[in-house]
Structures are given as C-alpha cells and as structure tokens.
PDB file of C-alpha atoms in Angstrom:
ATOM      1  CA  MET R   1      84.437  71.538 109.422  1.00  0.00           C
ATOM      2  CA  GLU R   2      82.582  74.002 111.816  1.00  0.00           C
ATOM      3  CA  ALA R   3      80.041  73.869 114.518  1.00  0.00           C
ATOM      4  CA  ARG R   4      76.627  74.454 113.398  1.00  0.00           C
ATOM      5  CA  GLY R   5      75.741  78.093 113.234  1.00  0.00           C
ATOM      6  CA  GLU R   6      79.011  79.233 113.979  1.00  0.00           C
ATOM      7  CA  LEU R   7      80.798  81.106 111.203  1.00  0.00           C
ATOM      8  CA  ARG R   8      84.618  80.135 110.698  1.00  0.00           C
ATOM      9  CA  VAL R   9      86.449  82.939 108.614  1.00  0.00           C
ATOM     10  CA  GLY R  10      89.782  82.009 106.897  1.00  0.00           C
ATOM     11  CA  PHE R  11      92.353  84.556 105.085  1.00  0.00           C
ATOM     12  CA  VAL R  12      94.774  83.008 102.679  1.00  0.00           C
ATOM     13  CA  GLY R  13      97.322  85.983 102.754  1.00  0.00           C
ATOM     14  CA  ALA R  14      97.484  88.118 105.785  1.00  0.00           C
ATOM     15  CA  GLY R  15      98.191  92.036 104.411  1.00  0.00           C
ATOM     16  CA  ARG R  16      96.278  95.362 105.426  1.00  0.00           C
ATOM     17  CA  MET R  17      93.181  94.300 103.542  1.00  0.00           C
ATOM     18  CA  ALA R  18      92.808  91.205 105.228  1.00  0.00           C
ATOM     19  CA  GLN R  19      93.749  92.615 108.366  1.00  0.00           C
ATOM     20  CA  GLY R  20      90.988  95.678 108.046  1.00  0.00           C
ATOM     21  CA  VAL R  21      88.409  92.974 107.295  1.00  0.00           C
ATOM     22  CA  ALA R  22      89.192  90.788 110.314  1.00  0.00           C
ATOM     23  CA  ARG R  23      89.572  93.567 112.846  1.00  0.00           C
ATOM     24  CA  GLY R  24      86.134  94.984 111.647  1.00  0.00           C
ATOM     25  CA  ALA R  25      84.241  91.595 112.154  1.00  0.00           C
ATOM     26  CA  VAL R  26      85.750  90.807 115.153  1.00  0.00           C
ATOM     27  CA  ARG R  27      85.013  94.337 116.698  1.00  0.00           C
ATOM     28  CA  ALA R  28      81.489  94.285 115.513  1.00  0.00           C
ATOM     29  CA  GLY R  29      80.842  90.632 117.123  1.00  0.00           C
ATOM     30  CA  LYS R  30      80.247  89.045 113.509  1.00  0.00           C
ATOM     31  CA  VAL R  31      82.819  86.626 113.900  1.00  0.00           C
ATOM     32  CA  LYS R  32      84.807  85.418 117.096  1.00  0.00           C
ATOM     33  CA  ALA R  33      88.635  85.693 116.941  1.00  0.00           C
ATOM     34  CA  ALA R  34      89.194  82.365 117.946  1.00  0.00           C
ATOM     35  CA  ASN R  35      87.274  81.351 114.785  1.00  0.00           C
ATOM     36  CA  ILE R  36      89.505  82.990 112.289  1.00  0.00           C
ATOM     37  CA  LEU R  37      92.303  81.365 110.809  1.00  0.00           C
ATOM     38  CA  ALA R  38      94.868  83.495 108.824  1.00  0.00           C
ATOM     39  CA  SER R  39      97.982  81.772 106.669  1.00  0.00           C
ATOM     40  CA  ALA R  40     100.997  83.868 105.046  1.00  0.00           C
ATOM     41  CA  PRO R  41     104.415  82.280 104.262  1.00  0.00           C
ATOM     42  CA  SER R  42     106.163  84.356 107.113  1.00  0.00           C
ATOM     43  CA  ASP R  43     105.318  85.590 110.248  1.00  0.00           C
ATOM     44  CA  ARG R  44     105.556  89.519 108.934  1.00  0.00           C
ATOM     45  CA  ASN R  45     102.132  90.026 108.888  1.00  0.00           C
ATOM     46  CA  LEU R  46     100.544  87.246 110.941  1.00  0.00           C
ATOM     47  CA  GLY R  47     101.407  89.161 114.356  1.00  0.00           C
ATOM     48  CA  ALA R  48      98.340  91.630 113.522  1.00  0.00           C
ATOM     49  CA  PHE R  49      96.077  88.597 113.680  1.00  0.00           C
ATOM     50  CA  GLN R  50      97.847  87.033 116.503  1.00  0.00           C
ATOM     51  CA  ASP R  51      97.211  90.437 118.620  1.00  0.00           C
ATOM     52  CA  LEU R  52      93.531  90.244 117.622  1.00  0.00           C
ATOM     53  CA  GLY R  53      93.375  86.888 119.199  1.00  0.00           C
ATOM     54  CA  CYS R  54      93.047  84.955 115.788  1.00  0.00           C
ATOM     55  CA  ARG R  55      94.545  81.637 114.952  1.00  0.00           C
ATOM     56  CA  THR R  56      97.496  81.797 112.279  1.00  0.00           C
ATOM     57  CA  THR R  57      99.358  79.110 110.072  1.00  0.00           C
ATOM     58  CA  HIS R  58     101.746  79.133 107.303  1.00  0.00           C
ATOM     59  CA  CYS R  59      99.922  76.356 105.373  1.00  0.00           C
ATOM     60  CA  ASN R  60      97.366  77.712 102.716  1.00  0.00           C
ATOM     61  CA  SER R  61      95.261  74.191 102.698  1.00  0.00           C
ATOM     62  CA  GLU R  62      94.991  74.228 106.536  1.00  0.00           C
ATOM     63  CA  VAL R  63      92.585  77.243 106.211  1.00  0.00           C
ATOM     64  CA  LEU R  64      90.389  75.675 103.730  1.00  0.00           C
ATOM     65  CA  GLN R  65      90.409  72.144 105.898  1.00  0.00           C
ATOM     66  CA  HIS R  66      89.056  74.575 108.927  1.00  0.00           C
ATOM     67  CA  CYS R  67      87.003  77.549 107.439  1.00  0.00           C
ATOM     68  CA  THR R  68      83.958  77.582 104.858  1.00  0.00           C
ATOM     69  CA  LEU R  69      84.384  81.309 104.145  1.00  0.00           C
ATOM     70  CA  VAL R  70      87.577  81.777 103.017  1.00  0.00           C
ATOM     71  CA  PHE R  71      89.168  85.238 101.643  1.00  0.00           C
ATOM     72  CA  LEU R  72      91.958  85.604  99.200  1.00  0.00           C
ATOM     73  CA  ALA R  73      94.188  88.292 100.034  1.00  0.00           C
ATOM     74  CA  THR R  74      97.423  87.654  98.256  1.00  0.00           C
ATOM     75  CA  LYS R  75      98.937  89.951  95.502  1.00  0.00           C
ATOM     76  CA  PRO R  76      97.677  89.523  92.470  1.00  0.00           C
ATOM     77  CA  HIS R  77     100.759  88.016  90.630  1.00  0.00           C
ATOM     78  CA  LEU R  78     100.484  85.210  93.406  1.00  0.00           C
ATOM     79  CA  LEU R  79      97.242  84.167  93.030  1.00  0.00           C
ATOM     80  CA  PRO R  80      97.212  81.920  90.290  1.00  0.00           C
ATOM     81  CA  GLY R  81     100.029  79.618  92.140  1.00  0.00           C
ATOM     82  CA  VAL R  82      98.076  80.021  95.365  1.00  0.00           C
ATOM     83  CA  LEU R  83      94.840  78.837  93.589  1.00  0.00           C
ATOM     84  CA  GLN R  84      96.390  75.906  92.341  1.00  0.00           C
ATOM     85  CA  GLU R  85      97.999  74.732  95.884  1.00  0.00           C
ATOM     86  CA  ILE R  86      94.217  75.283  97.597  1.00  0.00           C
ATOM     87  CA  SER R  87      92.060  74.079  94.850  1.00  0.00           C
ATOM     88  CA  PRO R  88      92.237  70.175  95.847  1.00  0.00           C
ATOM     89  CA  ALA R  89      90.915  71.177  99.310  1.00  0.00           C
ATOM     90  CA  ILE R  90      88.233  73.279  98.095  1.00  0.00           C
ATOM     91  CA  THR R  91      84.621  71.698  98.125  1.00  0.00           C
ATOM     92  CA  ARG R  92      81.191  72.710  97.365  1.00  0.00           C
ATOM     93  CA  ASP R  93      80.615  73.914 100.956  1.00  0.00           C
ATOM     94  CA  HIS R  94      83.067  76.404 100.460  1.00  0.00           C
ATOM     95  CA  ILE R  95      82.436  80.294  99.626  1.00  0.00           C
ATOM     96  CA  ILE R  96      85.610  82.053  98.286  1.00  0.00           C
ATOM     97  CA  VAL R  97      86.112  85.531  98.441  1.00  0.00           C
ATOM     98  CA  SER R  98      88.755  87.088  96.476  1.00  0.00           C
ATOM     99  CA  VAL R  99      90.377  90.488  97.412  1.00  0.00           C
ATOM    100  CA  ALA R 100      92.860  90.424  94.681  1.00  0.00           C
ATOM    101  CA  ALA R 101      92.766  93.920  92.491  1.00  0.00           C
ATOM    102  CA  GLY R 102      91.949  93.354  88.957  1.00  0.00           C
ATOM    103  CA  VAL R 103      91.528  89.599  88.890  1.00  0.00           C
ATOM    104  CA  THR R 104      88.162  88.956  87.404  1.00  0.00           C
ATOM    105  CA  LEU R 105      85.344  86.679  88.441  1.00  0.00           C
ATOM    106  CA  GLN R 106      85.950  84.621  84.825  1.00  0.00           C
ATOM    107  CA  ALA R 107      89.621  84.275  85.595  1.00  0.00           C
ATOM    108  CA  LEU R 108      88.794  83.121  89.435  1.00  0.00           C
ATOM    109  CA  GLN R 109      86.115  80.498  87.896  1.00  0.00           C
ATOM    110  CA  GLN R 110      88.707  79.357  85.157  1.00  0.00           C
ATOM    111  CA  LEU R 111      91.249  78.676  87.997  1.00  0.00           C
ATOM    112  CA  LEU R 112      89.235  77.292  90.799  1.00  0.00           C
ATOM    113  CA  PRO R 113      87.175  73.833  90.591  1.00  0.00           C
ATOM    114  CA  ALA R 114      83.677  73.722  88.867  1.00  0.00           C
ATOM    115  CA  GLY R 115      81.023  74.856  90.824  1.00  0.00           C
ATOM    116  CA  THR R 116      82.974  76.523  93.284  1.00  0.00           C
ATOM    117  CA  LYS R 117      80.835  79.424  94.899  1.00  0.00           C
ATOM    118  CA  VAL R 118      83.197  82.555  94.450  1.00  0.00           C
ATOM    119  CA  LEU R 119      82.642  86.114  94.984  1.00  0.00           C
ATOM    120  CA  ARG R 120      84.845  89.094  94.234  1.00  0.00           C
ATOM    121  CA  VAL R 121      85.508  92.022  96.809  1.00  0.00           C
ATOM    122  CA  MET R 122      87.385  95.471  97.213  1.00  0.00           C
ATOM    123  CA  PRO R 123      87.596  96.811 100.284  1.00  0.00           C
ATOM    124  CA  ASN R 124      89.763  99.731 101.231  1.00  0.00           C
ATOM    125  CA  LEU R 125      92.063 100.676 104.149  1.00  0.00           C
ATOM    126  CA  PRO R 126      89.535 102.460 106.627  1.00  0.00           C
ATOM    127  CA  CYS R 127      87.850  98.977 107.009  1.00  0.00           C
ATOM    128  CA  MET R 128      90.572  98.680 109.455  1.00  0.00           C
ATOM    129  CA  VAL R 129      88.688 101.364 111.767  1.00  0.00           C
ATOM    130  CA  GLN R 130      85.280 100.245 110.518  1.00  0.00           C
ATOM    131  CA  GLU R 131      84.774 103.086 108.310  1.00  0.00           C
ATOM    132  CA  GLY R 132      85.825 101.439 104.815  1.00  0.00           C
ATOM    133  CA  ALA R 133      83.687 101.449 101.623  1.00  0.00           C
ATOM    134  CA  VAL R 134      83.317  97.963 100.131  1.00  0.00           C
ATOM    135  CA  VAL R 135      82.108  96.802  96.901  1.00  0.00           C
ATOM    136  CA  PHE R 136      81.334  93.131  95.962  1.00  0.00           C
ATOM    137  CA  ALA R 137      80.106  90.893  92.935  1.00  0.00           C
ATOM    138  CA  ARG R 138      79.265  87.296  92.718  1.00  0.00           C
ATOM    139  CA  GLY R 139      80.139  84.575  90.384  1.00  0.00           C
ATOM    140  CA  SER R 140      77.778  82.349  88.546  1.00  0.00           C
ATOM    141  CA  CYS R 141      77.534  79.717  91.369  1.00  0.00           C
ATOM    142  CA  ALA R 142      77.360  82.239  94.298  1.00  0.00           C
ATOM    143  CA  GLY R 143      73.604  82.937  95.190  1.00  0.00           C
ATOM    144  CA  GLU R 144      71.411  85.186  97.015  1.00  0.00           C
ATOM    145  CA  GLN R 145      72.518  83.374 100.573  1.00  0.00           C
ATOM    146  CA  GLU R 146      76.439  83.812  99.717  1.00  0.00           C
ATOM    147  CA  ALA R 147      75.766  87.632  98.768  1.00  0.00           C
ATOM    148  CA  ALA R 148      73.745  88.112 102.069  1.00  0.00           C
ATOM    149  CA  LEU R 149      76.296  86.273 104.054  1.00  0.00           C
ATOM    150  CA  LEU R 150      79.061  88.592 102.725  1.00  0.00           C
ATOM    151  CA  LYS R 151      77.343  91.950 103.030  1.00  0.00           C
ATOM    152  CA  SER R 152      76.461  91.011 106.601  1.00  0.00           C
ATOM    153  CA  LEU R 153      79.984  90.123 107.433  1.00  0.00           C
ATOM    154  CA  LEU R 154      81.605  93.099 105.445  1.00  0.00           C
ATOM    155  CA  SER R 155      78.906  95.780 106.528  1.00  0.00           C
ATOM    156  CA  ALA R 156      80.756  95.369 110.146  1.00  0.00           C
ATOM    157  CA  CYS R 157      83.728  97.436 108.226  1.00  0.00           C
ATOM    158  CA  GLY R 158      81.594 100.111 106.934  1.00  0.00           C
ATOM    159  CA  LEU R 159      79.514 100.747 103.938  1.00  0.00           C
ATOM    160  CA  CYS R 160      79.045  97.727 101.734  1.00  0.00           C
ATOM    161  CA  GLU R 161      77.293  97.396  98.542  1.00  0.00           C
ATOM    162  CA  GLU R 162      76.765  94.667  95.841  1.00  0.00           C
ATOM    163  CA  THR R 163      77.519  95.816  92.388  1.00  0.00           C
ATOM    164  CA  PRO R 164      78.022  94.922  88.762  1.00  0.00           C
ATOM    165  CA  GLU R 165      81.786  93.659  88.359  1.00  0.00           C
ATOM    166  CA  SER R 166      82.374  96.397  86.083  1.00  0.00           C
ATOM    167  CA  TYR R 167      82.204  98.818  89.198  1.00  0.00           C
ATOM    168  CA  ILE R 168      85.079  97.323  91.064  1.00  0.00           C
ATOM    169  CA  ASP R 169      87.906  98.635  89.318  1.00  0.00           C
ATOM    170  CA  ILE R 170      86.277 102.068  89.131  1.00  0.00           C
ATOM    171  CA  HIS R 171      85.805 101.719  92.805  1.00  0.00           C
ATOM    172  CA  THR R 172      89.469 100.786  93.132  1.00  0.00           C
ATOM    173  CA  GLY R 173      90.000 104.215  91.442  1.00  0.00           C
ATOM    174  CA  VAL R 174      87.749 106.064  93.853  1.00  0.00           C
ATOM    175  CA  SER R 175      88.063 104.707  96.904  1.00  0.00           C
ATOM    176  CA  GLY R 176      90.813 101.815  97.154  1.00  0.00           C
ATOM    177  CA  SER R 177      93.384 104.175  95.999  1.00  0.00           C
ATOM    178  CA  GLY R 178      90.926 107.184  96.700  1.00  0.00           C
ATOM    179  CA  VAL R 179      92.037 107.029 100.676  1.00  0.00           C
ATOM    180  CA  ALA R 180      95.542 108.168  99.305  1.00  0.00           C
ATOM    181  CA  TYR R 181      94.271 111.241  97.676  1.00  0.00           C
ATOM    182  CA  VAL R 182      92.261 112.286 100.703  1.00  0.00           C
ATOM    183  CA  TYR R 183      95.412 111.844 103.066  1.00  0.00           C
ATOM    184  CA  LEU R 184      97.080 114.138 100.724  1.00  0.00           C
ATOM    185  CA  PHE R 185      94.574 116.817 100.595  1.00  0.00           C
ATOM    186  CA  ALA R 186      94.514 116.329 104.650  1.00  0.00           C
ATOM    187  CA  GLU R 187      98.451 116.990 104.504  1.00  0.00           C
ATOM    188  CA  ALA R 188      97.949 119.812 102.342  1.00  0.00           C
ATOM    189  CA  LEU R 189      95.189 121.427 104.328  1.00  0.00           C
ATOM    190  CA  ALA R 190      97.165 121.001 107.590  1.00  0.00           C
ATOM    191  CA  GLU R 191     100.285 122.464 106.128  1.00  0.00           C
ATOM    192  CA  GLY R 192      98.407 125.371 104.941  1.00  0.00           C
ATOM    193  CA  ALA R 193      97.513 126.070 108.681  1.00  0.00           C
ATOM    194  CA  VAL R 194     101.374 125.278 109.387  1.00  0.00           C
ATOM    195  CA  LYS R 195     102.187 128.008 107.062  1.00  0.00           C
ATOM    196  CA  MET R 196      99.630 130.485 108.787  1.00  0.00           C
ATOM    197  CA  GLY R 197     101.195 129.679 112.388  1.00  0.00           C
ATOM    198  CA  MET R 198      99.170 127.091 113.958  1.00  0.00           C
ATOM    199  CA  PRO R 199     101.248 124.105 115.450  1.00  0.00           C
ATOM    200  CA  SER R 200     101.188 120.858 113.170  1.00  0.00           C
ATOM    201  CA  ALA R 201      99.746 118.723 115.816  1.00  0.00           C
ATOM    202  CA  LEU R 202      96.638 120.583 116.169  1.00  0.00           C
ATOM    203  CA  ALA R 203      96.500 121.360 112.556  1.00  0.00           C
ATOM    204  CA  ASN R 204      96.506 117.807 111.770  1.00  0.00           C
ATOM    205  CA  LYS R 205      93.674 116.924 114.069  1.00  0.00           C
ATOM    206  CA  ILE R 206      91.575 120.002 112.489  1.00  0.00           C
ATOM    207  CA  ALA R 207      92.259 119.015 108.926  1.00  0.00           C
ATOM    208  CA  ALA R 208      91.047 115.520 109.682  1.00  0.00           C
ATOM    209  CA  GLN R 209      88.059 116.494 111.788  1.00  0.00           C
ATOM    210  CA  THR R 210      87.222 118.835 108.984  1.00  0.00           C
ATOM    211  CA  LEU R 211      87.285 115.961 106.388  1.00  0.00           C
ATOM    212  CA  LEU R 212      85.315 113.577 108.592  1.00  0.00           C
ATOM    213  CA  GLY R 213      82.516 116.424 109.276  1.00  0.00           C
ATOM    214  CA  ALA R 214      82.340 117.178 105.641  1.00  0.00           C
ATOM    215  CA  ALA R 215      81.960 113.378 104.941  1.00  0.00           C
ATOM    216  CA  LYS R 216      79.426 112.824 107.132  1.00  0.00           C
ATOM    217  CA  MET R 217      77.282 115.767 106.238  1.00  0.00           C
ATOM    218  CA  ILE R 218      77.234 114.189 102.804  1.00  0.00           C
ATOM    219  CA  LEU R 219      75.951 110.885 103.891  1.00  0.00           C
ATOM    220  CA  GLU R 220      73.659 111.891 106.438  1.00  0.00           C
ATOM    221  CA  THR R 221      72.038 114.716 104.678  1.00  0.00           C
ATOM    222  CA  GLY R 222      72.001 113.113 101.334  1.00  0.00           C
ATOM    223  CA  GLU R 223      72.959 116.628  99.771  1.00  0.00           C
ATOM    224  CA  HIS R 224      75.071 116.734  96.212  1.00  0.00           C
ATOM    225  CA  PRO R 225      78.670 117.979  97.236  1.00  0.00           C
ATOM    226  CA  ALA R 226      78.131 120.958  95.231  1.00  0.00           C
ATOM    227  CA  LYS R 227      75.048 122.107  97.170  1.00  0.00           C
ATOM    228  CA  LEU R 228      76.786 121.839 100.507  1.00  0.00           C
ATOM    229  CA  ARG R 229      80.047 123.757  99.066  1.00  0.00           C
ATOM    230  CA  SER R 230      77.639 126.394  97.784  1.00  0.00           C
ATOM    231  CA  ASP R 231      76.045 126.567 101.502  1.00  0.00           C
ATOM    232  CA  VAL R 232      79.564 127.353 102.787  1.00  0.00           C
ATOM    233  CA  SER R 233      80.508 129.889  99.830  1.00  0.00           C
ATOM    234  CA  THR R 234      79.238 133.424 101.240  1.00  0.00           C
ATOM    235  CA  PRO R 235      79.514 136.090  98.317  1.00  0.00           C
ATOM    236  CA  GLY R 236      82.747 138.031  98.864  1.00  0.00           C
ATOM    237  CA  GLY R 237      83.585 135.956 101.705  1.00  0.00           C
ATOM    238  CA  THR R 238      86.715 133.654 102.622  1.00  0.00           C
ATOM    239  CA  THR R 239      85.589 130.220 101.155  1.00  0.00           C
ATOM    240  CA  ILE R 240      84.880 131.748  97.341  1.00  0.00           C
ATOM    241  CA  HIS R 241      88.101 133.331  97.363  1.00  0.00           C
ATOM    242  CA  ALA R 242      89.981 130.104  98.297  1.00  0.00           C
ATOM    243  CA  LEU R 243      87.860 128.154  96.070  1.00  0.00           C
ATOM    244  CA  HIS R 244      89.038 130.262  93.202  1.00  0.00           C
ATOM    245  CA  GLU R 245      92.481 129.409  94.166  1.00  0.00           C
ATOM    246  CA  LEU R 246      91.488 125.581  94.093  1.00  0.00           C
ATOM    247  CA  GLU R 247      89.929 125.952  90.527  1.00  0.00           C
ATOM    248  CA  LYS R 248      92.803 128.002  89.139  1.00  0.00           C
ATOM    249  CA  GLY R 249      95.037 125.190  90.341  1.00  0.00           C
ATOM    250  CA  ALA R 250      92.730 122.519  88.441  1.00  0.00           C
ATOM    251  CA  LEU R 251      91.971 120.565  91.429  1.00  0.00           C
ATOM    252  CA  ARG R 252      88.675 119.206  90.022  1.00  0.00           C
ATOM    253  CA  ALA R 253      90.125 117.963  87.087  1.00  0.00           C
ATOM    254  CA  THR R 254      93.304 116.542  88.500  1.00  0.00           C
ATOM    255  CA  VAL R 255      91.194 114.566  90.938  1.00  0.00           C
ATOM    256  CA  MET R 256      88.895 113.266  88.299  1.00  0.00           C
ATOM    257  CA  ASN R 257      92.225 112.465  86.071  1.00  0.00           C
ATOM    258  CA  ALA R 258      93.565 110.347  89.292  1.00  0.00           C
ATOM    259  CA  VAL R 259      90.344 108.181  89.463  1.00  0.00           C
ATOM    260  CA  GLU R 260      90.641 107.533  85.618  1.00  0.00           C
ATOM    261  CA  VAL R 261      94.511 106.663  85.548  1.00  0.00           C
ATOM    262  CA  ALA R 262      93.972 104.079  88.940  1.00  0.00           C
ATOM    263  CA  THR R 263      90.736 102.848  87.298  1.00  0.00           C
ATOM    264  CA  VAL R 264      92.980 102.033  83.934  1.00  0.00           C
ATOM    265  CA  ARG R 265      95.603 100.526  86.065  1.00  0.00           C
ATOM    266  CA  ALA R 266      93.381  98.231  87.828  1.00  0.00           C
ATOM    267  CA  ARG R 267      92.010  97.149  84.585  1.00  0.00           C
ATOM    268  CA  GLU R 268      95.558  96.457  83.140  1.00  0.00           C
ATOM    269  CA  LEU R 269      96.234  94.471  86.058  1.00  0.00           C
ATOM    270  CA  GLY R 270      93.193  92.051  85.493  1.00  0.00           C
ATOM    271  CA  LYS R 271      94.592  91.519  81.997  1.00  0.00           C
ATOM    272  CA  ARG R 272      98.099  90.032  83.144  1.00  0.00           C
TER     273      ARG R 272
END
C-alpha cells in the first residue's frame, strides 16, 4: 500500500477543512504533496489539492487502496453513504479519521467494519495558515501509536490536543465556529476606526494585528485574559471607558451564549 516509512494520506472529501489539514501538513514537511490523494465527486474543490501538488480522483475507494491514513471530510449527512461505499476497502491497516461535525465515535464504529482504528477530529479554518486549533478523540480500537501519528501530523496545522470526545462539540462552539465570531469582532473593530477617520485597508491590518498580538500574549505569558485586560486598563483612561461600553452591550454574555448555541447545535447534528 505504501513504501516502508513513507506516510501516504488520503482525503475522502476535499472541502476547506481537508484543504487546511493538507496544506499545513505539506508546508511543515510532515508528508509529501505527491503522497496525498484526495477524492471528491466533482472538480470544484480538487483544484486546491492539485495546486498544492497532490493527486486527486473521483473514486473514494481509490483513496483507501493507496493510503493508510484516511480523513473522512464529507458533510455529515453524506457520511453514512460514503462509509457504505468504502467499507469493503477498509482493512485493519487503515487509520480512519473523521472530520464530520457531530458524528460520534459510536456511530462511526457502527458503520465501519469491526476492529477499524477510527479517530474523530475537529480542526478549524486557520489550519490553512498553520495556526489552527485542533482536538481529537480516539475510538476503542485506536491506540497510542495511532494517536501519536495523528497528533504529529495535525500539530503541523497549529495547536493539537487529544481530549475526551465530549469536548469535541464544545470545541466546535468555541473554535470551529469561533473563528467567525473573531472575524465579526475584527470587522467591527476596523469599522470603528474607519468611523473615526482611518482608511479601511489600514484599519483592517491594525485590527487583525491587534487580535494576533493579544492572542499571542495569552499563549506565551500563560496569564488569564482577565489579568491582561486589567493590565491595559489604566484608571480613568481610554480603555476602561471603552470596556464600559462593551459591558453595556453585554459582549461577554453574548459571546458565551454564542458558544453555547453552537455547541448545542453540534450535538443536535450528531443525533440525526
């Protein structure tokens, strides 16, 4: 199936999440582009893989024939049909990794051949620039070796942590969907600057860098965000006046509610 010591990675489904994982792994040198094979029913998403130097196909089973580590990156409602199609090609040598939101390990194990090594992973869009946040959980037949291989590969995409499966839907709410909340905040931050007279292009750059710098300080200092926020808030200064406006607008509660409803929705999708 593959040369000894040479990892071959397959993607059944070629959407943005799959593209992000592939791009991160190739850029970090974890896998050669020529050793990646992606399948999709049309050419619409395969172009991104071809531009990266990866091989593509319209045959899902071909991915299983040529790759040992296979990501299932289809839409959740399509996954049962896809698994039915590819199951005859799955062997005990394969490591199957599902990226489908809401589809539990129990459901996957019921749909896959007995003994299949399966893991469930939830990346987010910034994996495309190697700054993603990824969590994964393993099924009953996946061991330390499979978990270590997956973590090594996905660490090329950013932060990668193994967690209990119950955390995955929460991760969807805070990080998978959370990037959209951050984009909305960045947009509002930049529009505030435009309102006060700054050119839009410069405002967008400064807003993005502000978010990047703030996030990096949280990660590198290990300080709680509340402590860092307090450090910026000089008594009687501009920041505390601005924070008062955000509190009046219930920013904190609104964001917490957004994480909650996204998590609940992810759980609902898993019950379908």
